[in-house]
Each structure stands twice: as C-alpha cells, then as structure tokens.
CSV table of N, CA and C in Angstrom, one decimal:
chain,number,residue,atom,x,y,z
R,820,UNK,N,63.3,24.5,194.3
R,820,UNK,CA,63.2,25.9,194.7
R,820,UNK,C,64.6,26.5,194.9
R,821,UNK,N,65.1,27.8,194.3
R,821,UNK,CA,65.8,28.6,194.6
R,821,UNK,C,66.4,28.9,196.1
R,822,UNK,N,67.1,28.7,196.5
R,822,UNK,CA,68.0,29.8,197.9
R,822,UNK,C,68.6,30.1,198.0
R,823,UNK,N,68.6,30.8,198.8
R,823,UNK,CA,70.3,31.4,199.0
R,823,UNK,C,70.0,31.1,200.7
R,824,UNK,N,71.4,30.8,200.7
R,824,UNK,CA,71.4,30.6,202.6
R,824,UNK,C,72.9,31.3,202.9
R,825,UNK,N,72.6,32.2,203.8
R,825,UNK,CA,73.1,33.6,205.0
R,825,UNK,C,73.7,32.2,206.1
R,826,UNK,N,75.0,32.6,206.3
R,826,UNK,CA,75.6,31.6,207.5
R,826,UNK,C,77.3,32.7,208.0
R,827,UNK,N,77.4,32.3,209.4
R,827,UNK,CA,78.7,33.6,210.0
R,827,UNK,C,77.9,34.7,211.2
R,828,UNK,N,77.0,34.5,211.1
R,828,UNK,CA,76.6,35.7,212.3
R,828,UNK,C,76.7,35.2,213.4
R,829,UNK,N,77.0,36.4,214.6
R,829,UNK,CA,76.9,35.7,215.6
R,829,UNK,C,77.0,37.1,216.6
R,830,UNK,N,77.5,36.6,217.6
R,830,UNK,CA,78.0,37.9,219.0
R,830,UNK,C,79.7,38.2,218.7
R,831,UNK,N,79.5,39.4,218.4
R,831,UNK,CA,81.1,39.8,218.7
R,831,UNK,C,81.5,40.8,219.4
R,832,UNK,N,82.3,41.0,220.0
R,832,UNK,CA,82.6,42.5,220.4
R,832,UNK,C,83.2,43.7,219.4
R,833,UNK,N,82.5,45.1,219.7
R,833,UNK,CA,82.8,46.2,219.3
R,833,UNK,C,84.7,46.2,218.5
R,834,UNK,N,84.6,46.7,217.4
R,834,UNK,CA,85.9,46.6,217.3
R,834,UNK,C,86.4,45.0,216.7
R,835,UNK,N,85.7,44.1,216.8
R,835,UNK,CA,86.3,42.9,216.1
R,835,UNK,C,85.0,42.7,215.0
R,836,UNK,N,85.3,41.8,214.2
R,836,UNK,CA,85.1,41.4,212.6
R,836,UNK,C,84.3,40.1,212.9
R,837,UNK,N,83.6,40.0,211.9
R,837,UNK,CA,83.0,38.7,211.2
R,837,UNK,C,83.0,38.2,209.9
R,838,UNK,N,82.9,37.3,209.2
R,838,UNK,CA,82.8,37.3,207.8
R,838,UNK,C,81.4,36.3,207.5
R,839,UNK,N,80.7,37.3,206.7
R,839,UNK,CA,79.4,36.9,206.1
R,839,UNK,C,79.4,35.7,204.8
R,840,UNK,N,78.5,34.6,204.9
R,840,UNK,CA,78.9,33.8,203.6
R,840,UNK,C,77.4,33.8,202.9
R,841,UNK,N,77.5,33.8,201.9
R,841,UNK,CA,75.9,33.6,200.9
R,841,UNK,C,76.4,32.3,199.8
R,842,UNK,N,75.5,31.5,200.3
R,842,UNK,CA,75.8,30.3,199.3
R,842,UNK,C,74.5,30.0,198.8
R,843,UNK,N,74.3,29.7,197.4
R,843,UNK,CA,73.2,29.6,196.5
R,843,UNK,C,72.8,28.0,196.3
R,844,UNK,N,71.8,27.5,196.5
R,844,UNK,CA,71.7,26.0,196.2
R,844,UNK,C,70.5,26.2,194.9
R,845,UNK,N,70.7,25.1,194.0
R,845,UNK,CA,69.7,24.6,193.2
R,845,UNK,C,69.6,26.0,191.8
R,846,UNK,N,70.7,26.6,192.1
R,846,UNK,CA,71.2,27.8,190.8
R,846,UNK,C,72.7,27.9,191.0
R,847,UNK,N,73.1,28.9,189.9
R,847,UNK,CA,74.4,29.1,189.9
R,847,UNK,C,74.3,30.7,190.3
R,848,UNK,N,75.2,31.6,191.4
R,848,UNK,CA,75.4,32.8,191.5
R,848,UNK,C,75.8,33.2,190.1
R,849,UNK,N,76.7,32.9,189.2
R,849,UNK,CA,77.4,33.4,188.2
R,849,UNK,C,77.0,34.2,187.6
R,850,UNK,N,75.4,34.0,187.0
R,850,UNK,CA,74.9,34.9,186.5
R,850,UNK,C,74.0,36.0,186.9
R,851,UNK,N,74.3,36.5,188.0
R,851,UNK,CA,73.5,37.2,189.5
R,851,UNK,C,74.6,38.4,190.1
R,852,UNK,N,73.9,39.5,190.3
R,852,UNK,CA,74.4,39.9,190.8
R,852,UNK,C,74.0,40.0,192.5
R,853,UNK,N,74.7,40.3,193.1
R,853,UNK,CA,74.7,39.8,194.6
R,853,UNK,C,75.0,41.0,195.4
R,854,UNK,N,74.0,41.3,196.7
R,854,UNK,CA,73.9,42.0,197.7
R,854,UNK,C,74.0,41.8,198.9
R,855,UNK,N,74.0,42.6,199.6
R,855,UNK,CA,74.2,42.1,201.2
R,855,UNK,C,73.3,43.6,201.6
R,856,UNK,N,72.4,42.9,202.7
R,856,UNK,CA,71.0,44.2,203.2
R,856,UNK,C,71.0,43.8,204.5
R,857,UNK,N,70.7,44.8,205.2
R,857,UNK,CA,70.6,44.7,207.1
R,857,UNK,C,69.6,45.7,207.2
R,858,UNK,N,68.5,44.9,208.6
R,858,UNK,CA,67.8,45.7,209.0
R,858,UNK,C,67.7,45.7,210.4
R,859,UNK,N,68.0,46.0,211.2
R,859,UNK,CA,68.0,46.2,212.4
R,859,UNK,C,66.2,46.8,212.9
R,860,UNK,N,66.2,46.5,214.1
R,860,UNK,CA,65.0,46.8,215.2
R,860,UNK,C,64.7,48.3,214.9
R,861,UNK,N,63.6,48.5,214.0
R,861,UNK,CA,62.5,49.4,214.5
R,861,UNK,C,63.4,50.5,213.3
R,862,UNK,N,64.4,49.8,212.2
R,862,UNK,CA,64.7,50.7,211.4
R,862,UNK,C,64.3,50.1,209.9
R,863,UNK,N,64.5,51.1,208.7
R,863,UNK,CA,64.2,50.4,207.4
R,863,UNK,C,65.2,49.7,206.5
R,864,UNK,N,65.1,48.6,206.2
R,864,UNK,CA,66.3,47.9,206.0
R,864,UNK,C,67.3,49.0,204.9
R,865,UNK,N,68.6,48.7,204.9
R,865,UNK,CA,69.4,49.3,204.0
R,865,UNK,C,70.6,48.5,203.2
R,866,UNK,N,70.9,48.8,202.2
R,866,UNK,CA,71.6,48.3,201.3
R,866,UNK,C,73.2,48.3,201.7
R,867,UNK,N,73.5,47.3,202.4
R,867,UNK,CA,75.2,47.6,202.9
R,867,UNK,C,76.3,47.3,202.0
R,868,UNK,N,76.3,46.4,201.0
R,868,UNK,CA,77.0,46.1,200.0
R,868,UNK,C,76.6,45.2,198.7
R,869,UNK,N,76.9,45.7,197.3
R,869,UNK,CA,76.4,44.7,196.3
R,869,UNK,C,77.9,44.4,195.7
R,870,UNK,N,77.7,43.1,194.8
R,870,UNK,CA,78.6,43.3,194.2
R,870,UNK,C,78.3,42.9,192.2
R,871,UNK,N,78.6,42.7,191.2
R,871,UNK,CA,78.3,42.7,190.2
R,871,UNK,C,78.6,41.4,189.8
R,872,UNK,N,77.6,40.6,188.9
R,872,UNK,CA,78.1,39.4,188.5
R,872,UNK,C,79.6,38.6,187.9
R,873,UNK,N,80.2,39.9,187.3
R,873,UNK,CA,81.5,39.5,187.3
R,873,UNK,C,82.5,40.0,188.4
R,874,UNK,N,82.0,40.6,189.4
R,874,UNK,CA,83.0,40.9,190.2
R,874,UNK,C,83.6,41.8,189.9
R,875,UNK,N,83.3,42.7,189.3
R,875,UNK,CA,84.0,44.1,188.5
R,875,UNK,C,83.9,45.4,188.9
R,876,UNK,N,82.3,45.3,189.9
R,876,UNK,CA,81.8,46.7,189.9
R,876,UNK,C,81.1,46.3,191.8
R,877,UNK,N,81.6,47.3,192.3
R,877,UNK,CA,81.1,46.7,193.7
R,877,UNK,C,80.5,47.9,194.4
R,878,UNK,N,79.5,48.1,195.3
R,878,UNK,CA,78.9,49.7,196.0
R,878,UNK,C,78.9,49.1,197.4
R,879,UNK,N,79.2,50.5,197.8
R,879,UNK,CA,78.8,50.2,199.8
R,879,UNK,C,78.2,51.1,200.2
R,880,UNK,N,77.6,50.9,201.4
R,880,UNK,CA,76.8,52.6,201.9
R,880,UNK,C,78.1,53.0,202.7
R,881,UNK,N,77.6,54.1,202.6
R,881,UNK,CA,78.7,55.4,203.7
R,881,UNK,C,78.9,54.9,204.9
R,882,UNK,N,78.1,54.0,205.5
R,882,UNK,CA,78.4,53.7,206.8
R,882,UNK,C,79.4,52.7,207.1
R,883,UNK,N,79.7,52.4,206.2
R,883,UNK,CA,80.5,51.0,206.1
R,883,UNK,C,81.5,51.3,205.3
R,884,UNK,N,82.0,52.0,204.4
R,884,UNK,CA,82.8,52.0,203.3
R,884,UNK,C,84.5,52.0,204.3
R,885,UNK,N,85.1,51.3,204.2
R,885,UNK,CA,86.4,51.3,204.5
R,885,UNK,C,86.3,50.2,205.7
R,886,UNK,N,85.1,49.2,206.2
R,886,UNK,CA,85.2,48.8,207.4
R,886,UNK,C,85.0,47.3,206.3
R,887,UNK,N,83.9,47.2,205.7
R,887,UNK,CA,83.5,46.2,204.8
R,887,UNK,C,84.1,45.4,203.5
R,888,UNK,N,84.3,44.6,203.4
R,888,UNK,CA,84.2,43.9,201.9
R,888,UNK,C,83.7,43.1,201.5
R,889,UNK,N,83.0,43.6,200.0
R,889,UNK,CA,82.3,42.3,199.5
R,889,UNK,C,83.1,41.7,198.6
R,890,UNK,N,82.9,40.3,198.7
R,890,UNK,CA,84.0,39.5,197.5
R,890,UNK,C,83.1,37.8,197.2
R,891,UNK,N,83.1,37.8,195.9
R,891,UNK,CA,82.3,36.4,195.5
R,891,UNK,C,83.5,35.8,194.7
R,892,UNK,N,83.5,33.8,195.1
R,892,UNK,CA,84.0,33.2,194.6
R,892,UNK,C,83.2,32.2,193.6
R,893,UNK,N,83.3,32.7,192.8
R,893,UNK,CA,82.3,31.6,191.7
R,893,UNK,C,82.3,30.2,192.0
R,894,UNK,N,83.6,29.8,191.7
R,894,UNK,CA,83.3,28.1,192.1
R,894,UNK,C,83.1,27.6,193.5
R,895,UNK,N,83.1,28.6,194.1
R,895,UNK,CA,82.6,27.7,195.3
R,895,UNK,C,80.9,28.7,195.6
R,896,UNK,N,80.3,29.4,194.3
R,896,UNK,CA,78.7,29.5,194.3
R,896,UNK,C,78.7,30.5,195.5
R,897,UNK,N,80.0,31.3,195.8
R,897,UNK,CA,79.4,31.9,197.5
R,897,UNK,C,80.1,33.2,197.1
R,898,UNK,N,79.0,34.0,198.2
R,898,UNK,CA,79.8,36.0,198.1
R,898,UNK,C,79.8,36.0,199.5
R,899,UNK,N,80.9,36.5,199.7
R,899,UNK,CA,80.9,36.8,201.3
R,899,UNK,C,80.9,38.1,201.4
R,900,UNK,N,81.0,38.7,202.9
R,900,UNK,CA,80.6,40.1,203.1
R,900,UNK,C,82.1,40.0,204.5
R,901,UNK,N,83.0,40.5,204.5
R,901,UNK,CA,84.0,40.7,205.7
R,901,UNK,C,84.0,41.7,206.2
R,902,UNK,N,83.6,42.1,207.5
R,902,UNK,CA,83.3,42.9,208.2
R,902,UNK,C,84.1,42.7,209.4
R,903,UNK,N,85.0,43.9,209.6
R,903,UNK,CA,85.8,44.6,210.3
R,903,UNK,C,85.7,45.7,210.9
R,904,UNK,N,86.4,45.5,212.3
R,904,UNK,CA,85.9,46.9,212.8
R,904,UNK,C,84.5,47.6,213.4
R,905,UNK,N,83.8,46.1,213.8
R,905,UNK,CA,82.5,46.1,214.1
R,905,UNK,C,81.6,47.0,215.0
R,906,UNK,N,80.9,47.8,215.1
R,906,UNK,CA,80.9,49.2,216.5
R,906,UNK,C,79.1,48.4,216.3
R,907,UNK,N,78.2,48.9,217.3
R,907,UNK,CA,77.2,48.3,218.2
R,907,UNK,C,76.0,48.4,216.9
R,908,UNK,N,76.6,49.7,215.9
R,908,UNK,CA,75.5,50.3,215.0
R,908,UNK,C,75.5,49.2,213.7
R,909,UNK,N,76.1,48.7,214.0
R,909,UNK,CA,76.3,47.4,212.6
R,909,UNK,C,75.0,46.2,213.4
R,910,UNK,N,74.7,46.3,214.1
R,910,UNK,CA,73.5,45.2,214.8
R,910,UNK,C,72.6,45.0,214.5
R,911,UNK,N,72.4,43.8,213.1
R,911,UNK,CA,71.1,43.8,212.2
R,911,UNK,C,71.0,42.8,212.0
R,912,UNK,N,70.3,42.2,211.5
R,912,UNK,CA,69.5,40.7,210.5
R,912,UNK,C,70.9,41.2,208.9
R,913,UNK,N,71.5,40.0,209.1
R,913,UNK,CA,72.2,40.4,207.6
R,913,UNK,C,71.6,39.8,206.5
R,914,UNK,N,70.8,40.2,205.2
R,914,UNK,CA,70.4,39.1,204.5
R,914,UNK,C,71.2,39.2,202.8
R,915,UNK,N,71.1,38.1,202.6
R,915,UNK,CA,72.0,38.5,200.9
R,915,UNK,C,71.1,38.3,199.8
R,916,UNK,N,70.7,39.0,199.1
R,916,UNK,CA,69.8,39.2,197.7
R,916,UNK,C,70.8,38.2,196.5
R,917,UNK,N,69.7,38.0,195.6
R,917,UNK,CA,70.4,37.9,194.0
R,917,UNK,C,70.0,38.2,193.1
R,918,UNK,N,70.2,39.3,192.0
R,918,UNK,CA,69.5,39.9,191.2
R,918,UNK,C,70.1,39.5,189.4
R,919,UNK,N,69.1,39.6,189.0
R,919,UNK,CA,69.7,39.3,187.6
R,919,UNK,C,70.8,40.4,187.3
R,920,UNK,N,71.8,39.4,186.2
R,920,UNK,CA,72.9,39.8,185.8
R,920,UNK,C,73.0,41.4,185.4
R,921,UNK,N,71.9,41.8,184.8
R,921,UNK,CA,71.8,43.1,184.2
R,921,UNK,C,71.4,44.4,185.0
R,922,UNK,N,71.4,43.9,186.6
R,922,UNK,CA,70.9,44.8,187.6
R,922,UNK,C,72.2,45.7,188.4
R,923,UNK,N,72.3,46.5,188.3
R,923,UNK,CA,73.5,47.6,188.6
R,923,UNK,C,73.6,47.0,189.9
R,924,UNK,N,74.8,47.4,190.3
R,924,UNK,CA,74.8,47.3,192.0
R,924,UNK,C,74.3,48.9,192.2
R,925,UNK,N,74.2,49.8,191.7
R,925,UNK,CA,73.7,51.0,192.4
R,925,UNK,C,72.4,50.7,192.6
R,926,UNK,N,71.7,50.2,191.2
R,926,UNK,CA,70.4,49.7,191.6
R,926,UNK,C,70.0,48.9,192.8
R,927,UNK,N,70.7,47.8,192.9
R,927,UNK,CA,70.3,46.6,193.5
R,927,UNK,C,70.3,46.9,195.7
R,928,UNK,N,71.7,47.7,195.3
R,928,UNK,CA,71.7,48.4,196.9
R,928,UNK,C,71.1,49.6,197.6
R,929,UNK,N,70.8,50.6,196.4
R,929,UNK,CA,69.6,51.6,196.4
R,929,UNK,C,68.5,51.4,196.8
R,930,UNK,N,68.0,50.8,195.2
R,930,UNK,CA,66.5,51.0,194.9
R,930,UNK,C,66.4,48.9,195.6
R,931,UNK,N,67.0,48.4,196.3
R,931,UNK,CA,66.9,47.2,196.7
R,931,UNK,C,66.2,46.1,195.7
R,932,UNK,N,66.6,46.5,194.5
R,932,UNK,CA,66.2,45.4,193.5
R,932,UNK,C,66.7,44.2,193.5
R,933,UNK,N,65.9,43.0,193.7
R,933,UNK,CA,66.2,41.7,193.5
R,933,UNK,C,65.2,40.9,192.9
R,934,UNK,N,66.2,39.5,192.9
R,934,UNK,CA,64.7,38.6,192.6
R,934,UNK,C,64.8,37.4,194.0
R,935,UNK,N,65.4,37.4,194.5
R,935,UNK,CA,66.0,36.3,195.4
R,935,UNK,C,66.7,36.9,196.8
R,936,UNK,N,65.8,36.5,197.8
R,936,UNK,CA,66.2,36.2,198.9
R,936,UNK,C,66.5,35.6,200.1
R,937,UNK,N,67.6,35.5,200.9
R,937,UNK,CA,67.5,34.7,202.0
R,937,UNK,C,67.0,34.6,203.3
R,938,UNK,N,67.1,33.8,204.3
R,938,UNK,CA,66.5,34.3,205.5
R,938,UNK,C,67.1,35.3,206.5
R,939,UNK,N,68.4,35.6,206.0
R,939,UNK,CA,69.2,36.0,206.7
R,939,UNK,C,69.9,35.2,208.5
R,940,UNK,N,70.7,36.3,209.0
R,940,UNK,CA,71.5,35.7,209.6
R,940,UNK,C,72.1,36.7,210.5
R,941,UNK,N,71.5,36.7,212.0
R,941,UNK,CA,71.9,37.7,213.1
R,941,UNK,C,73.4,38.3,213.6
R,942,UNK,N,73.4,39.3,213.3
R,942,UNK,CA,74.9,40.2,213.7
R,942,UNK,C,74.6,40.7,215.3
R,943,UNK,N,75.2,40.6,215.7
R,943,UNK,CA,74.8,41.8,216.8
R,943,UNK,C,76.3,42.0,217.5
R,944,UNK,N,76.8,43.0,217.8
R,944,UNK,CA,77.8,43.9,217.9
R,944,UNK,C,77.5,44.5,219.9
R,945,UNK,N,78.0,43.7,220.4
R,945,UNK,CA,78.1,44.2,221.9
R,945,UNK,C,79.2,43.9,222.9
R,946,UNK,N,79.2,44.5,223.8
R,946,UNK,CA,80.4,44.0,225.0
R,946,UNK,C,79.9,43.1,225.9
C-alpha cells in the first residue's frame, strides 16, 4: 500500500517556525506532484502550498506567501513545508497530498486534486 507519512508538528510559540516533512514509502515522489493542506477546527480544509514534480513550479495561499516554503528533495523521496513566522491562525492538522505528474499545482492546491493522502500531523501555534 501506498503512503505518505506527515512528521515535524508540534507546539510552538507565535512568531517561531517549524519544518514540515512528507516522506513517501512503497513509491517514488518523483513522479508526483506534491501538496501541503491544513484544516483546522470547525473550518474547510485549504490548500497552503504545492509544489510540481520537478520542482519548477510552486503555489501558496495568500495567507502564507512570504512566511512558507515548499521544497522537495528527490533522493531522499521527501517535500518539506518550512514555516516561519508562525501566528495562532496557522493552527491546523497539516496533511501532504500526491498527485500525478500532470496535475498543476494551481489545480492540486485549489481544486484540491490528488490521488494520495496522509494522515497528517498537528501544528498548533500558542503561548
């Protein structure tokens, strides 16, 4: 069976960073493109960052843009998500998708297209 396994969440305070890992077992990421989605309590999940199978083409939401990075290292099968700058509104379930090669990141972070998901992995942003 396919996974992807979400590992890095935890408690941090407001203003400090974490870095997200997605590591794939039993496939190769390479030919995938790769997302990162958060849904927090009583909201609908949203698309916080994708990035594109070769690493060429990457989308963020507005909420995040300048605080986030997505970056995947092929041989070590993993996309991380670095998050900086952490404020209380970033406090969600982080989960990372994997979509075939031919799937846009506008699509994949939008219209939340995948084929593969993880269980994710708890953020929560407090003092």
């Amino acid at each position: 069976q396919l996974q992807l396994v979400e590992s890095g969440g935890g408690l941090v305070q407001p203003g400090g960073s974490l870095r997200l890992s997605c590591a794939a077992s039993r496939f190769t990421l390479n030919y995938y493109a790769v997302g990162w989605f958060r849904q927090a309590p009583g909201k609908e999940r949203e698309g916080v960052s994708c990035i594109s199978a070769s690493g060429g083409s990457t989308n963020y939401a507005d909420s995040v843009k300048g605080r986030f990075t997505i970056s995947r290292d092929n041989d070590k099968n993993t996309v991380y998500l670095q998050m900086n700058s952490l404020k209380p509104e970033d406090t969600a379930i982080y989960y990372c998708a994997a979509a075939h090669l031919m799937t846009t990141v506008q699509a994949m972070c939008v219209n939340h297209q995948a084929d593969y998901w993880g269980q994710g992995t708890q953020v929560t942003v407090s003092s």
